[in-house]
PDB file of C-alpha atoms in Angstrom:
ATOM      1  CA  MET S1449      15.073  -7.626  18.281  1.00 79.00           C
ATOM      2  CA  LYS S1450      11.835  -6.442  16.744  1.00 94.00           C
ATOM      3  CA  LYS S1451      11.015  -7.530  13.219  1.00 97.00           C
ATOM      4  CA  ILE S1452      10.135  -4.408  11.244  1.00 98.00           C
ATOM      5  CA  ALA S1453       8.933  -4.411   7.632  1.00 98.00           C
ATOM      6  CA  VAL S1454       8.408  -1.583   5.195  1.00 98.00           C
ATOM      7  CA  PHE S1455       5.409  -1.858   2.884  1.00 98.00           C
ATOM      8  CA  PRO S1456       6.193   0.665   0.131  1.00 98.00           C
ATOM      9  CA  GLY S1457       3.869   2.031  -2.524  1.00 96.00           C
ATOM     10  CA  SER S1458       1.970   5.011  -3.812  1.00 96.00           C
ATOM     11  CA  PHE S1459      -1.313   3.837  -2.235  1.00 97.00           C
ATOM     12  CA  ASP S1460      -3.252   6.096  -4.574  1.00 97.00           C
ATOM     13  CA  PRO S1461      -5.611   4.985  -3.086  1.00 97.00           C
ATOM     14  CA  LEU S1462      -5.144   2.205  -0.525  1.00 98.00           C
ATOM     15  CA  THR S1463      -7.323  -0.768  -1.538  1.00 98.00           C
ATOM     16  CA  VAL S1464      -8.816  -3.784   0.221  1.00 98.00           C
ATOM     17  CA  GLY S1465      -5.918  -5.779  -1.235  1.00 98.00           C
ATOM     18  CA  HIS S1466      -3.382  -3.527   0.470  1.00 98.00           C
ATOM     19  CA  GLU S1467      -5.355  -3.683   3.717  1.00 98.00           C
ATOM     20  CA  SER S1468      -5.405  -7.486   3.575  1.00 98.00           C
ATOM     21  CA  LEU S1469      -1.647  -7.721   2.970  1.00 98.00           C
ATOM     22  CA  ILE S1470      -0.870  -5.361   5.837  1.00 98.00           C
ATOM     23  CA  ASN S1471      -3.113  -7.270   8.239  1.00 98.00           C
ATOM     24  CA  ARG S1472      -1.510 -10.557   7.178  1.00 98.00           C
ATOM     25  CA  GLY S1473       1.936  -8.984   7.487  1.00 98.00           C
ATOM     26  CA  LEU S1474       1.160  -8.129  11.103  1.00 98.00           C
ATOM     27  CA  GLU S1475       1.025 -11.881  11.770  1.00 98.00           C
ATOM     28  CA  ILE S1476       4.699 -12.041  10.745  1.00 97.00           C
ATOM     29  CA  PHE S1477       6.179  -8.692  11.797  1.00 98.00           C
ATOM     30  CA  ASP S1478       6.183  -6.731  15.042  1.00 98.00           C
ATOM     31  CA  LYS S1479       5.742  -3.464  13.175  1.00 98.00           C
ATOM     32  CA  ILE S1480       4.927  -2.437   9.623  1.00 98.00           C
ATOM     33  CA  ILE S1481       5.828   0.957   8.232  1.00 98.00           C
ATOM     34  CA  ILE S1482       3.545   1.890   5.361  1.00 98.00           C
ATOM     35  CA  ALA S1483       5.911   3.956   3.238  1.00 98.00           C
ATOM     36  CA  VAL S1484       4.059   6.244   0.853  1.00 98.00           C
ATOM     37  CA  GLY S1485       6.392   7.161  -1.968  1.00 95.00           C
ATOM     38  CA  VAL S1486       6.547  10.809  -2.942  1.00 90.00           C
ATOM     39  CA  ASN S1487       7.493  11.544  -6.534  1.00 76.00           C
ATOM     40  CA  SER S1488       7.688  15.263  -7.218  1.00 68.00           C
ATOM     41  CA  GLU S1489       7.650  14.545 -10.967  1.00 71.00           C
ATOM     42  CA  LYS S1490       4.293  12.802 -10.786  1.00 71.00           C
ATOM     43  CA  ARG S1491       0.919  14.207  -9.774  1.00 77.00           C
ATOM     44  CA  GLY S1492      -1.134  11.679  -7.850  1.00 84.00           C
ATOM     45  CA  PHE S1493      -4.859  11.060  -8.082  1.00 94.00           C
ATOM     46  CA  LEU S1494      -5.323  11.842  -4.391  1.00 95.00           C
ATOM     47  CA  PRO S1495      -3.037  14.475  -2.875  1.00 94.00           C
ATOM     48  CA  ILE S1496      -0.378  12.938  -0.633  1.00 94.00           C
ATOM     49  CA  GLU S1497      -2.043  14.441   2.466  1.00 95.00           C
ATOM     50  CA  LYS S1498      -5.342  12.679   1.650  1.00 96.00           C
ATOM     51  CA  ARG S1499      -3.557   9.364   1.032  1.00 97.00           C
ATOM     52  CA  LEU S1500      -1.830   9.609   4.414  1.00 98.00           C
ATOM     53  CA  GLU S1501      -5.108  10.510   6.119  1.00 97.00           C
ATOM     54  CA  LEU S1502      -6.939   7.621   4.421  1.00 97.00           C
ATOM     55  CA  ILE S1503      -4.293   5.085   5.484  1.00 98.00           C
ATOM     56  CA  LYS S1504      -4.167   6.441   9.041  1.00 98.00           C
ATOM     57  CA  THR S1505      -7.974   6.239   9.202  1.00 97.00           C
ATOM     58  CA  VAL S1506      -7.937   2.572   8.183  1.00 98.00           C
ATOM     59  CA  PHE S1507      -5.234   1.615  10.690  1.00 98.00           C
ATOM     60  CA  LYS S1508      -6.079   4.065  13.502  1.00 97.00           C
ATOM     61  CA  SER S1509      -6.593   1.278  16.042  1.00 96.00           C
ATOM     62  CA  GLN S1510      -3.456  -0.615  15.032  1.00 97.00           C
ATOM     63  CA  GLU S1511      -0.494   0.756  16.987  1.00 97.00           C
ATOM     64  CA  ARG S1512       1.938  -1.551  15.162  1.00 98.00           C
ATOM     65  CA  VAL S1513       1.282   0.231  11.859  1.00 98.00           C
ATOM     66  CA  ILE S1514       3.187   3.450  11.194  1.00 98.00           C
ATOM     67  CA  VAL S1515       2.553   5.652   8.151  1.00 98.00           C
ATOM     68  CA  LYS S1516       5.393   7.717   6.680  1.00 98.00           C
ATOM     69  CA  THR S1517       6.342   9.326   3.402  1.00 98.00           C
ATOM     70  CA  TYR S1518       9.642   8.881   1.631  1.00 97.00           C
ATOM     71  CA  SER S1519      11.378  10.055  -1.517  1.00 96.00           C
ATOM     72  CA  ASN S1520      14.609   8.058  -1.537  1.00 96.00           C
ATOM     73  CA  LEU S1521      15.475   4.450  -2.350  1.00 97.00           C
ATOM     74  CA  THR S1522      13.275   1.988  -0.485  1.00 97.00           C
ATOM     75  CA  VAL S1523      16.279   0.067   0.858  1.00 98.00           C
ATOM     76  CA  ASP S1524      17.785   3.294   2.219  1.00 98.00           C
ATOM     77  CA  PHE S1525      14.442   4.133   3.848  1.00 98.00           C
ATOM     78  CA  CYS S1526      14.476   0.672   5.433  1.00 98.00           C
ATOM     79  CA  ILE S1527      17.944   1.209   6.926  1.00 98.00           C
ATOM     80  CA  GLU S1528      16.980   4.686   8.195  1.00 98.00           C
ATOM     81  CA  ASN S1529      13.941   3.190   9.952  1.00 98.00           C
ATOM     82  CA  GLY S1530      15.501   0.016  11.365  1.00 98.00           C
ATOM     83  CA  ALA S1531      13.556  -2.276   9.019  1.00 98.00           C
ATOM     84  CA  THR S1532      15.081  -5.553   7.899  1.00 98.00           C
ATOM     85  CA  HIS S1533      12.353  -6.516   5.450  1.00 98.00           C
ATOM     86  CA  ILE S1534      10.366  -5.139   2.543  1.00 98.00           C
ATOM     87  CA  LEU S1535       6.844  -6.523   2.340  1.00 98.00           C
ATOM     88  CA  ARG S1536       5.334  -6.854  -1.133  1.00 98.00           C
ATOM     89  CA  GLY S1537       2.144  -8.358  -2.477  1.00 97.00           C
ATOM     90  CA  LEU S1538       1.850 -10.497  -5.582  1.00 97.00           C
ATOM     91  CA  ARG S1539      -1.365 -10.642  -7.592  1.00 95.00           C
ATOM     92  CA  THR S1540      -0.108 -12.150 -10.845  1.00 92.00           C
ATOM     93  CA  SER S1541       2.897 -13.897 -12.356  1.00 91.00           C
ATOM     94  CA  ALA S1542       3.809 -10.580 -13.996  1.00 91.00           C
ATOM     95  CA  ASP S1543       3.939  -9.019 -10.510  1.00 92.00           C
ATOM     96  CA  PHE S1544       6.315 -11.799  -9.470  1.00 95.00           C
ATOM     97  CA  GLU S1545       8.782 -11.158 -12.303  1.00 94.00           C
ATOM     98  CA  TYR S1546       8.761  -7.408 -11.688  1.00 95.00           C
ATOM     99  CA  GLU S1547       9.097  -7.719  -7.900  1.00 96.00           C
ATOM    100  CA  ARG S1548      11.761 -10.442  -8.148  1.00 96.00           C
ATOM    101  CA  ALA S1549      14.026  -8.189 -10.219  1.00 97.00           C
ATOM    102  CA  ILE S1550      13.629  -5.287  -7.777  1.00 97.00           C
ATOM    103  CA  ALA S1551      14.191  -7.554  -4.755  1.00 98.00           C
ATOM    104  CA  GLN S1552      17.398  -8.947  -6.245  1.00 98.00           C
ATOM    105  CA  VAL S1553      18.793  -5.475  -6.956  1.00 98.00           C
ATOM    106  CA  ASN S1554      17.776  -4.288  -3.475  1.00 97.00           C
ATOM    107  CA  ARG S1555      19.541  -7.304  -1.965  1.00 97.00           C
ATOM    108  CA  LEU S1556      22.732  -6.509  -3.907  1.00 98.00           C
ATOM    109  CA  MET S1557      22.621  -2.913  -2.651  1.00 98.00           C
ATOM    110  CA  LYS S1558      21.691  -3.669   0.961  1.00 98.00           C
ATOM    111  CA  PRO S1559      22.111  -7.376   1.857  1.00 98.00           C
ATOM    112  CA  GLU S1560      20.756  -6.723   5.347  1.00 98.00           C
ATOM    113  CA  VAL S1561      17.309  -5.940   3.891  1.00 98.00           C
ATOM    114  CA  ASP S1562      15.333  -8.903   2.579  1.00 98.00           C
ATOM    115  CA  SER S1563      12.071  -8.962   0.618  1.00 98.00           C
ATOM    116  CA  ILE S1564       9.048 -10.976   1.681  1.00 98.00           C
ATOM    117  CA  PHE S1565       6.253 -11.697  -0.789  1.00 98.00           C
ATOM    118  CA  LEU S1566       2.676 -12.551   0.107  1.00 98.00           C
ATOM    119  CA  LEU S1567       0.237 -13.787  -2.497  1.00 97.00           C
ATOM    120  CA  SER S1568      -2.961 -11.809  -2.604  1.00 96.00           C
ATOM    121  CA  HIS S1569      -6.135 -13.586  -1.651  1.00 96.00           C
ATOM    122  CA  PRO S1570      -7.922 -14.700  -4.834  1.00 95.00           C
ATOM    123  CA  GLU S1571     -10.804 -12.291  -4.297  1.00 96.00           C
ATOM    124  CA  TYR S1572      -8.355  -9.364  -4.370  1.00 96.00           C
ATOM    125  CA  SER S1573      -6.154 -10.466  -7.282  1.00 95.00           C
ATOM    126  CA  SER S1574      -7.942  -8.180  -9.742  1.00 95.00           C
ATOM    127  CA  VAL S1575      -8.144  -5.169  -7.406  1.00 96.00           C
ATOM    128  CA  SER S1576      -5.653  -2.390  -8.102  1.00 96.00           C
ATOM    129  CA  SER S1577      -5.360   1.288  -7.289  1.00 96.00           C
ATOM    130  CA  SER S1578      -5.512   2.096 -11.007  1.00 95.00           C
ATOM    131  CA  LEU S1579      -8.827   0.208 -11.298  1.00 96.00           C
ATOM    132  CA  VAL S1580     -10.226   2.154  -8.342  1.00 97.00           C
ATOM    133  CA  ARG S1581      -9.023   5.452  -9.821  1.00 96.00           C
ATOM    134  CA  GLU S1582     -10.789   4.651 -13.094  1.00 96.00           C
ATOM    135  CA  ILE S1583     -14.060   3.815 -11.334  1.00 97.00           C
ATOM    136  CA  VAL S1584     -13.881   6.975  -9.205  1.00 96.00           C
ATOM    137  CA  HIS S1585     -12.961   9.100 -12.223  1.00 95.00           C
ATOM    138  CA  TYR S1586     -16.292   8.123 -13.810  1.00 96.00           C
ATOM    139  CA  LYS S1587     -18.192   8.521 -10.496  1.00 95.00           C
ATOM    140  CA  GLY S1588     -18.808   4.796 -10.137  1.00 96.00           C
ATOM    141  CA  ASP S1589     -19.232   2.831  -6.939  1.00 96.00           C
ATOM    142  CA  ALA S1590     -15.757   1.671  -5.916  1.00 97.00           C
ATOM    143  CA  ARG S1591     -16.664   1.009  -2.265  1.00 96.00           C
ATOM    144  CA  LYS S1592     -16.248  -2.779  -2.495  1.00 96.00           C
ATOM    145  CA  PHE S1593     -12.603  -2.263  -3.512  1.00 98.00           C
ATOM    146  CA  LEU S1594     -11.772   0.091  -0.641  1.00 98.00           C
ATOM    147  CA  PRO S1595     -11.465  -0.513   3.106  1.00 98.00           C
ATOM    148  CA  SER S1596     -14.922  -0.320   4.691  1.00 96.00           C
ATOM    149  CA  SER S1597     -13.727   2.019   7.455  1.00 95.00           C
ATOM    150  CA  ILE S1598     -13.203   4.998   5.151  1.00 95.00           C
ATOM    151  CA  ASP S1599     -15.740   7.706   4.438  1.00 95.00           C
ATOM    152  CA  PHE S1600     -16.063   7.421   0.652  1.00 95.00           C
ATOM    153  CA  GLU S1601     -17.786  10.763   0.193  1.00 95.00           C
ATOM    154  CA  TYR S1602     -15.152  12.590   2.256  1.00 95.00           C
ATOM    155  CA  PHE S1603     -12.184  11.119   0.387  1.00 95.00           C
ATOM    156  CA  PHE S1604     -13.619  11.058  -3.135  1.00 95.00           C
ATOM    157  CA  GLY S1605     -16.080  13.951  -3.125  1.00 94.00           C
ATOM    158  CA  TYR S1606     -19.306  12.203  -4.078  1.00 95.00           C
ATOM    159  CA  LYS S1607     -21.747   9.629  -2.787  1.00 93.00           C
ATOM    160  CA  PRO S1608     -22.129   6.586  -5.041  1.00 91.00           C
ATOM    161  CA  GLU S1609     -25.636   5.483  -5.837  1.00 81.00           C
ATOM    162  CA  ASN S1610     -26.791   2.192  -4.350  1.00 69.00           C
ATOM    163  CA  LYS S1611     -27.724  -0.061  -7.224  1.00 55.00           C
TER     164      LYS S1611
END
């Protein structure tokens, strides 16, 4: 039986921290489904189509990574896709408390789906999508926080100055 994990999030945008967690998750799981949550009530920084394209660009040579969207409960998405695990990253102790509560509720709803937590590498513990959005909003150079395989100018509409 293949071990399949769902890595859920908004990925607005995908960061080097996300990329690291997914690559490390591939050491544990046979397949990882990157599940991009769609919330019709919320307007994202990058349109959903651009987020999907960015993620697919980063993992284009990795056949064990699948990218999908979803708009239901994560545990239901897991069941629909044959996943037995939810992969989550932890950067801080606050992340742990938040993720622990969600994992416990998920487990009560669907005991066949378990959560796996990976600690972020120290160099990525301060990197977040919201930080990247703020830098990009002010036309700063966010390239060191994003996967190197993406075309920054294409996805964000400007070329940062080299300083």
